Amino acid sequence: YGDRGLPGRRDEYRRYTNLNALGKNDFELANGGPAVDVPPLPHRAVAELASYRIVFVNGRLRPDLCVLDDMPDGVLIAGLGDMIAAAPERLQPVLGQNLDLHDMPLAALNTAFMRDGMVLFVDGGVNVDKPVHLVSITVPGATPMMLQPRHLVVLGDGAKATLIESHIGGSDSPYFNNLVSELTLGDGAELNHYIFQEEGPAAVHISATALDLGASATYDGFLLQSGGLIGRVETRAVLNGSDSDCRLDGIYLGTGDQVLDTTTYVEHVAAGCRSRQVYKGVLDGKARGVFQGKIHVRPDAQQTDGHQLSRALLLSPRAEIDTRPELEIYADDVKCSHGATAGELDSEALFYLMSRGIPADTARRMLIEAFVGEALSEIRLSPVAEDFSAHVRNWLNANINIETPV
């Protein structure tokens, strides 16, 4: 990080998101611990779901808020800080192995300052009987703070798990959450992964996930992003084993001056693998969305099936979307596609609903909910689908200012 500094306009995969806002504050490394009071959290169906819950406040593990009883044999859920102190030999073979720090300067910054995070190890053949719920709560103090959490997930051959992440901001004060996750799936492993990014309105949330898939492994990820002044979620998936599946779906909801960036890089290394990406955005006010998606197919990755699609709905003439779908293919026997669309509400559909006596505001909300509902219908875990759907409805009620003429 010292050699490269913050990514700028010349950085190919970060040029659309200006991070100069980070230079406007002197961020201090966050202090977490039992002395930090946690505000009441919004009601969530996921909170009532039977799960193994691991909680971090200001980037540090809070054992008093965790629920990790009666874990099955072959499952380890712990804090990274505790693991570094007690069992560093278990971390050494996997920590940092999925990262290209030269090409990921903010991941390098995280590596320099990481203190804590979640460690999830699942032995081969073990099916984790309940979802793992990672809750990250930020409660800013008197001065702007930065968090540098590192999460590590390793599933052995044939292991299965569901991981839910909730990133919640506790105030309107500025802070910087620079999150790095490393996920390694062994042969035949399966991970369902749901991420809810609901940081505070002045926060900068930068997330980098490095994902490695073995043969016949399956990763199914879904992101709902609506928080922060700047929210950038980057996923790099490498399909190293044949016949693996990687699915990356998501919704982003932006208003005001928000910038919400979704960047993906999917590398097909082995033959017979499949990847699918579908992201939908709703942007109001002067919000700006970014979607950059690249599928890279290496010469040995014959019979690759890779697709990506970005669709954005602009509710205001001042809202913007930057899209850059990309294919880089070095194999002959492949099926790959990409596409991107952006537009306003369908005026004919709106007119049709209003002609049936539906009020204009209700008709608009119906069209927006239908637009994102197609993506939400893909979520397999019903409490997550319920929470995400409720959040979309609440966001529409609180934020939208539709200026599309009828």
Coordinates of C-alpha atoms in Angstrom, one line a residue, residues 38-395:
V38 CA -24.3 -1.1 21.1
P39 CA -27.5 0.8 20.0
P40 CA -30.8 -1.1 19.5
L41 CA -30.7 -2.8 16.1
P42 CA -33.5 -2.8 13.6
H43 CA -35.8 -5.8 13.7
R44 CA -34.7 -8.5 11.3
A45 CA -36.3 -11.9 10.6
V46 CA -32.7 -13.2 10.3
A47 CA -32.1 -12.2 14.0
E48 CA -34.8 -14.7 15.0
L49 CA -33.4 -17.5 12.8
A50 CA -31.7 -20.3 14.6
S51 CA -28.0 -19.6 13.8
Y52 CA -24.5 -19.5 15.0
R53 CA -24.0 -15.8 15.6
I54 CA -20.6 -14.1 15.7
V55 CA -20.6 -10.4 16.5
F56 CA -18.0 -7.7 15.9
V57 CA -18.3 -4.1 17.2
N58 CA -16.0 -1.6 15.7
G59 CA -14.1 -4.4 14.1
R60 CA -13.4 -6.4 17.3
L61 CA -15.0 -9.6 18.5
R62 CA -17.6 -9.2 21.2
P63 CA -17.9 -12.6 22.8
D64 CA -20.7 -11.4 25.1
L65 CA -22.9 -10.9 22.0
C66 CA -22.1 -14.1 20.2
V67 CA -24.1 -17.3 20.2
L68 CA -21.7 -20.2 19.4
D69 CA -23.0 -23.0 21.6
D70 CA -23.3 -26.7 20.5
M71 CA -21.4 -26.5 17.3
P72 CA -21.1 -29.8 15.5
D73 CA -17.8 -31.7 15.3
G74 CA -15.6 -30.4 12.5
V75 CA -16.8 -26.8 12.7
L76 CA -14.7 -24.0 14.0
I77 CA -16.1 -20.4 14.3
A78 CA -13.7 -18.0 16.1
G79 CA -12.2 -14.6 16.1
L80 CA -9.1 -14.1 13.9
G81 CA -7.4 -12.2 16.7
D82 CA -7.8 -15.2 19.1
M83 CA -6.6 -17.6 16.4
I84 CA -3.5 -15.5 15.7
A85 CA -2.7 -15.7 19.4
A86 CA -3.6 -19.3 20.0
A87 CA -3.2 -21.3 16.8
P88 CA -1.3 -19.4 14.1
E89 CA -0.2 -22.6 12.5
R90 CA -3.8 -23.2 11.4
L91 CA -3.9 -19.9 9.7
Q92 CA -0.6 -20.0 7.9
P93 CA -1.5 -22.3 5.0
V94 CA -4.6 -20.2 4.0
L95 CA -4.4 -16.6 5.3
G96 CA -3.5 -14.3 2.4
Q97 CA -3.3 -17.1 -0.2
N98 CA -6.2 -15.9 -2.3
L99 CA -5.0 -12.3 -2.5
D100 CA -3.0 -10.4 -5.1
L101 CA -1.8 -7.5 -3.0
H102 CA 0.0 -5.8 -5.8
D103 CA -3.3 -5.4 -7.7
M104 CA -5.4 -4.8 -4.5
P105 CA -3.9 -1.8 -2.7
L106 CA -6.7 -1.5 -0.1
A107 CA -6.4 -5.2 0.6
A108 CA -2.7 -4.5 1.3
L109 CA -3.7 -1.8 3.7
N110 CA -6.0 -4.2 5.4
T111 CA -3.1 -6.7 5.7
A112 CA -1.0 -4.1 7.4
F113 CA -3.6 -3.2 10.0
M114 CA -5.9 -6.3 10.4
R115 CA -6.5 -7.2 14.0
D116 CA -9.6 -9.3 14.0
G117 CA -12.3 -10.9 11.9
M118 CA -14.2 -14.2 11.6
V119 CA -12.6 -17.5 11.0
L120 CA -14.9 -20.3 9.8
F121 CA -13.3 -23.7 9.2
V122 CA -15.5 -26.6 8.2
D123 CA -13.9 -30.1 7.8
G124 CA -14.5 -32.2 4.8
G125 CA -17.9 -33.9 4.5
V126 CA -19.5 -31.8 7.3
N127 CA -22.8 -30.0 6.8
V128 CA -23.1 -27.0 9.1
D129 CA -26.6 -27.6 10.6
K130 CA -27.5 -23.9 11.0
P131 CA -26.6 -20.7 9.1
V132 CA -23.6 -18.7 10.4
H133 CA -24.6 -15.1 11.0
L134 CA -21.7 -12.6 11.0
V135 CA -22.9 -9.3 12.4
S136 CA -20.6 -6.2 12.1
I137 CA -21.8 -3.1 14.0
T138 CA -20.0 0.2 13.8
V139 CA -20.5 2.7 16.6
P140 CA -18.3 5.8 15.7
G141 CA -16.7 7.8 18.5
A142 CA -15.6 11.4 18.8
T143 CA -13.1 11.1 15.9
P144 CA -13.4 9.4 12.5
M145 CA -12.4 5.7 12.7
M146 CA -11.3 3.0 10.3
L147 CA -11.9 -0.7 10.6
Q148 CA -9.7 -3.3 8.9
P149 CA -11.5 -6.7 9.5
R150 CA -10.3 -9.8 7.8
H151 CA -12.7 -12.8 7.4
L152 CA -11.5 -16.3 6.5
V153 CA -13.7 -19.1 5.4
V154 CA -12.4 -22.5 4.5
L155 CA -14.7 -25.4 3.5
G156 CA -13.2 -28.8 3.2
D157 CA -14.1 -31.3 0.4
G158 CA -17.8 -31.9 0.4
A159 CA -18.5 -29.5 3.2
K160 CA -21.7 -27.4 3.2
A161 CA -22.5 -24.1 4.9
T162 CA -24.7 -21.0 4.8
L163 CA -23.1 -17.6 5.7
I164 CA -25.1 -14.4 6.3
E165 CA -23.3 -11.1 6.8
S166 CA -24.9 -8.0 8.2
H167 CA -22.9 -4.7 8.1
I168 CA -24.8 -2.1 10.2
G169 CA -23.8 1.5 11.0
G170 CA -24.8 3.0 14.3
S171 CA -24.7 6.7 13.6
D172 CA -24.3 9.5 11.0
S173 CA -20.6 10.1 11.8
P174 CA -17.9 9.3 9.2
Y175 CA -16.0 6.1 9.3
F176 CA -14.1 3.8 6.9
N177 CA -14.7 0.1 6.9
N178 CA -12.1 -1.6 4.7
L179 CA -13.1 -5.3 4.7
V180 CA -11.3 -8.2 3.2
S181 CA -12.7 -11.8 3.0
E182 CA -11.0 -14.9 1.8
L183 CA -13.2 -17.9 0.9
T184 CA -11.8 -21.2 -0.1
L185 CA -14.1 -24.1 -1.2
G186 CA -12.7 -27.6 -1.5
D187 CA -13.8 -30.1 -4.1
G188 CA -17.6 -30.6 -3.9
A189 CA -18.1 -28.0 -1.2
E190 CA -21.1 -25.7 -1.2
L191 CA -21.5 -22.2 0.2
N192 CA -24.6 -20.0 0.2
H193 CA -23.6 -16.5 1.0
Y194 CA -25.9 -13.5 1.7
I195 CA -24.5 -10.0 2.4
F196 CA -26.5 -7.0 3.7
Q197 CA -24.5 -3.7 3.5
E198 CA -26.4 -1.1 5.6
E199 CA -23.6 1.1 6.8
G200 CA -24.2 4.6 8.2
P201 CA -24.9 7.5 5.7
A202 CA -21.4 9.1 6.0
A203 CA -19.5 5.8 5.9
V204 CA -17.1 4.5 3.3
H205 CA -17.5 0.8 2.9
I206 CA -14.9 -0.9 0.8
S207 CA -15.1 -4.7 0.5
A208 CA -12.9 -7.2 -1.3
T209 CA -13.7 -10.8 -1.5
A210 CA -11.3 -13.4 -2.9
L211 CA -13.0 -16.7 -3.8
D212 CA -11.3 -19.9 -4.8
L213 CA -13.4 -22.9 -6.0
G214 CA -12.3 -26.5 -6.2
A215 CA -13.7 -29.1 -8.6
S216 CA -17.5 -29.5 -8.5
A217 CA -17.7 -26.7 -5.8
T218 CA -20.7 -24.4 -5.7
Y219 CA -20.8 -20.8 -4.5
D220 CA -24.2 -18.9 -4.5
G221 CA -23.8 -15.3 -3.4
F222 CA -26.3 -12.5 -3.1
L223 CA -25.6 -8.9 -2.1
L224 CA -28.0 -6.2 -1.0
Q225 CA -26.2 -2.8 -0.9
S226 CA -27.9 0.4 0.2
G227 CA -25.7 1.9 2.9
G228 CA -22.8 4.4 3.1
L229 CA -21.8 7.5 1.3
I230 CA -19.6 5.3 -0.8
G231 CA -20.1 1.5 -1.0
R232 CA -17.8 -0.6 -3.1
V233 CA -18.0 -4.4 -3.2
E234 CA -15.4 -6.2 -5.3
T235 CA -15.6 -10.0 -5.8
R236 CA -12.8 -12.0 -7.4
A237 CA -13.7 -15.6 -8.1
V238 CA -11.3 -18.1 -9.5
L239 CA -12.8 -21.4 -10.7
N240 CA -9.8 -23.6 -10.3
G241 CA -11.5 -27.0 -10.3
S242 CA -13.5 -28.5 -13.2
D243 CA -17.3 -28.5 -13.1
S244 CA -17.6 -25.8 -10.5
D245 CA -20.5 -23.3 -10.2
C246 CA -20.3 -19.6 -9.2
R247 CA -23.3 -17.4 -8.9
L248 CA -23.1 -13.7 -8.1
D249 CA -26.4 -11.8 -7.8
G250 CA -27.3 -8.6 -6.1
I251 CA -29.4 -5.4 -5.7
Y252 CA -28.2 -1.9 -5.0
L253 CA -30.4 1.0 -3.9
G254 CA -28.9 4.5 -4.1
T255 CA -30.2 8.0 -3.3
G256 CA -28.8 11.5 -2.5
D257 CA -25.1 11.7 -3.3
Q258 CA -24.4 8.0 -2.8
V259 CA -21.9 6.1 -5.0
L260 CA -22.6 2.3 -5.0
D261 CA -20.0 0.2 -6.9
T262 CA -20.2 -3.5 -7.7
T263 CA -17.1 -4.9 -9.4
T264 CA -16.6 -8.6 -10.3
Y265 CA -13.8 -10.6 -11.8
V266 CA -14.6 -14.2 -12.6
E267 CA -11.7 -16.3 -13.9
H268 CA -12.4 -19.6 -15.5
V269 CA -9.3 -21.8 -15.1
A270 CA -10.6 -25.3 -15.5
A271 CA -13.0 -27.0 -18.0
G272 CA -16.7 -27.4 -17.7
C273 CA -17.4 -24.5 -15.2
R274 CA -20.4 -22.2 -15.0
S275 CA -20.7 -18.6 -13.8
R276 CA -23.7 -16.4 -13.7
Q277 CA -24.0 -12.7 -12.6
V278 CA -27.2 -10.7 -12.4
Y279 CA -27.1 -7.2 -10.7
K280 CA -30.0 -4.8 -10.5
G281 CA -29.8 -1.2 -9.3
V282 CA -32.4 1.5 -8.4
L283 CA -31.0 5.0 -8.3
D284 CA -32.7 8.2 -7.2
G285 CA -31.5 11.8 -6.6
K286 CA -27.9 12.3 -7.6
A287 CA -26.9 8.8 -6.8
R288 CA -24.4 7.0 -9.0
G289 CA -24.1 3.3 -9.6
V290 CA -21.2 1.4 -11.0
F291 CA -21.1 -2.1 -12.4
Q292 CA -17.9 -3.6 -13.7
G293 CA -17.9 -7.2 -14.5
K294 CA -15.3 -9.3 -16.3
I295 CA -15.3 -12.9 -17.3
H296 CA -11.8 -14.2 -18.1
V297 CA -11.6 -17.7 -19.8
R298 CA -8.2 -19.3 -19.9
P299 CA -7.2 -21.7 -22.7
D300 CA -7.8 -24.9 -20.7
A301 CA -11.3 -23.8 -19.6
Q302 CA -13.1 -25.4 -22.5
Q303 CA -16.9 -25.8 -22.2
T304 CA -17.2 -22.7 -20.1
D305 CA -20.7 -21.3 -19.6
G306 CA -20.4 -17.7 -18.3
H307 CA -23.0 -15.0 -18.3
Q308 CA -23.4 -11.5 -16.8
L309 CA -26.2 -9.0 -16.8
S310 CA -26.5 -5.5 -15.3
R311 CA -29.8 -3.6 -15.2
A312 CA -30.3 -0.2 -13.7
L313 CA -33.5 1.8 -13.1
L314 CA -33.0 5.6 -12.9
L315 CA -35.7 7.4 -11.0
S316 CA -34.2 10.9 -11.4
P317 CA -32.7 12.7 -14.4
R318 CA -29.7 13.4 -12.2
A319 CA -29.0 9.8 -11.3
E320 CA -26.2 8.0 -13.2
I321 CA -24.9 4.6 -14.0
D322 CA -21.5 3.5 -15.3
T323 CA -21.4 0.0 -16.7
R324 CA -18.5 -1.9 -18.1
P325 CA -19.2 -5.6 -18.8
E326 CA -16.3 -7.4 -20.3
L327 CA -15.3 -10.8 -21.8
E328 CA -11.8 -12.0 -22.3
I329 CA -11.8 -15.5 -23.9
Y330 CA -8.9 -17.7 -24.9
A331 CA -10.8 -21.0 -25.3
D332 CA -12.8 -22.1 -28.4
D333 CA -15.6 -24.2 -26.9
V334 CA -17.5 -21.7 -24.7
K335 CA -20.9 -20.1 -24.2
C336 CA -20.4 -16.6 -22.8
S337 CA -22.5 -13.4 -22.9
H338 CA -22.8 -10.1 -21.2
G339 CA -25.3 -7.2 -21.3
A340 CA -26.2 -4.0 -19.6
T341 CA -29.3 -1.8 -19.7
A342 CA -30.3 1.4 -18.0
G343 CA -33.6 3.4 -18.2
E344 CA -36.6 4.9 -16.6
L345 CA -39.8 3.4 -15.5
D346 CA -41.8 1.9 -18.3
S347 CA -44.4 4.6 -19.1
E348 CA -46.7 2.2 -20.9
A349 CA -46.8 -0.2 -18.0
L350 CA -47.3 2.8 -15.6
F351 CA -50.2 4.1 -17.8
Y352 CA -51.8 0.7 -17.9
L353 CA -51.8 0.3 -14.1
M354 CA -53.1 3.9 -13.6
S355 CA -55.9 3.2 -16.1
R356 CA -57.0 0.4 -13.9
G357 CA -57.6 2.8 -11.0
I358 CA -54.2 2.3 -9.2
P359 CA -52.8 5.6 -7.8
A360 CA -49.7 6.9 -9.5
D361 CA -47.4 6.5 -6.5
T362 CA -48.7 3.0 -5.9
A363 CA -48.2 2.0 -9.5
R364 CA -44.6 3.3 -9.5
R365 CA -43.8 1.3 -6.4
M366 CA -45.3 -1.8 -7.9
L367 CA -43.1 -1.5 -11.0
I368 CA -40.0 -0.9 -8.9
E369 CA -40.8 -3.8 -6.6
A370 CA -41.4 -6.0 -9.6
F371 CA -38.0 -4.9 -11.1
V372 CA -36.1 -6.0 -8.0
G373 CA -38.4 -8.8 -7.1
E374 CA -37.2 -11.0 -9.9
A375 CA -33.7 -11.0 -8.3
L376 CA -35.1 -11.4 -4.8
S377 CA -37.0 -14.5 -5.9
E378 CA -33.7 -16.3 -6.4
I379 CA -32.8 -16.2 -2.6
R380 CA -33.1 -19.7 -1.1
L381 CA -33.3 -18.8 2.6
S382 CA -36.7 -17.4 3.3
P383 CA -35.8 -15.2 6.3
V384 CA -33.2 -13.5 4.2
A385 CA -35.6 -13.1 1.3
E386 CA -38.1 -11.6 3.8
D387 CA -35.6 -9.2 5.3
F388 CA -34.3 -8.0 1.9
S389 CA -37.9 -7.6 0.5
A390 CA -38.9 -5.6 3.6
H391 CA -35.8 -3.4 3.3
V392 CA -36.6 -2.6 -0.4
R393 CA -40.1 -1.6 0.6
N394 CA -38.9 0.6 3.5
W395 CA -36.2 2.2 1.3

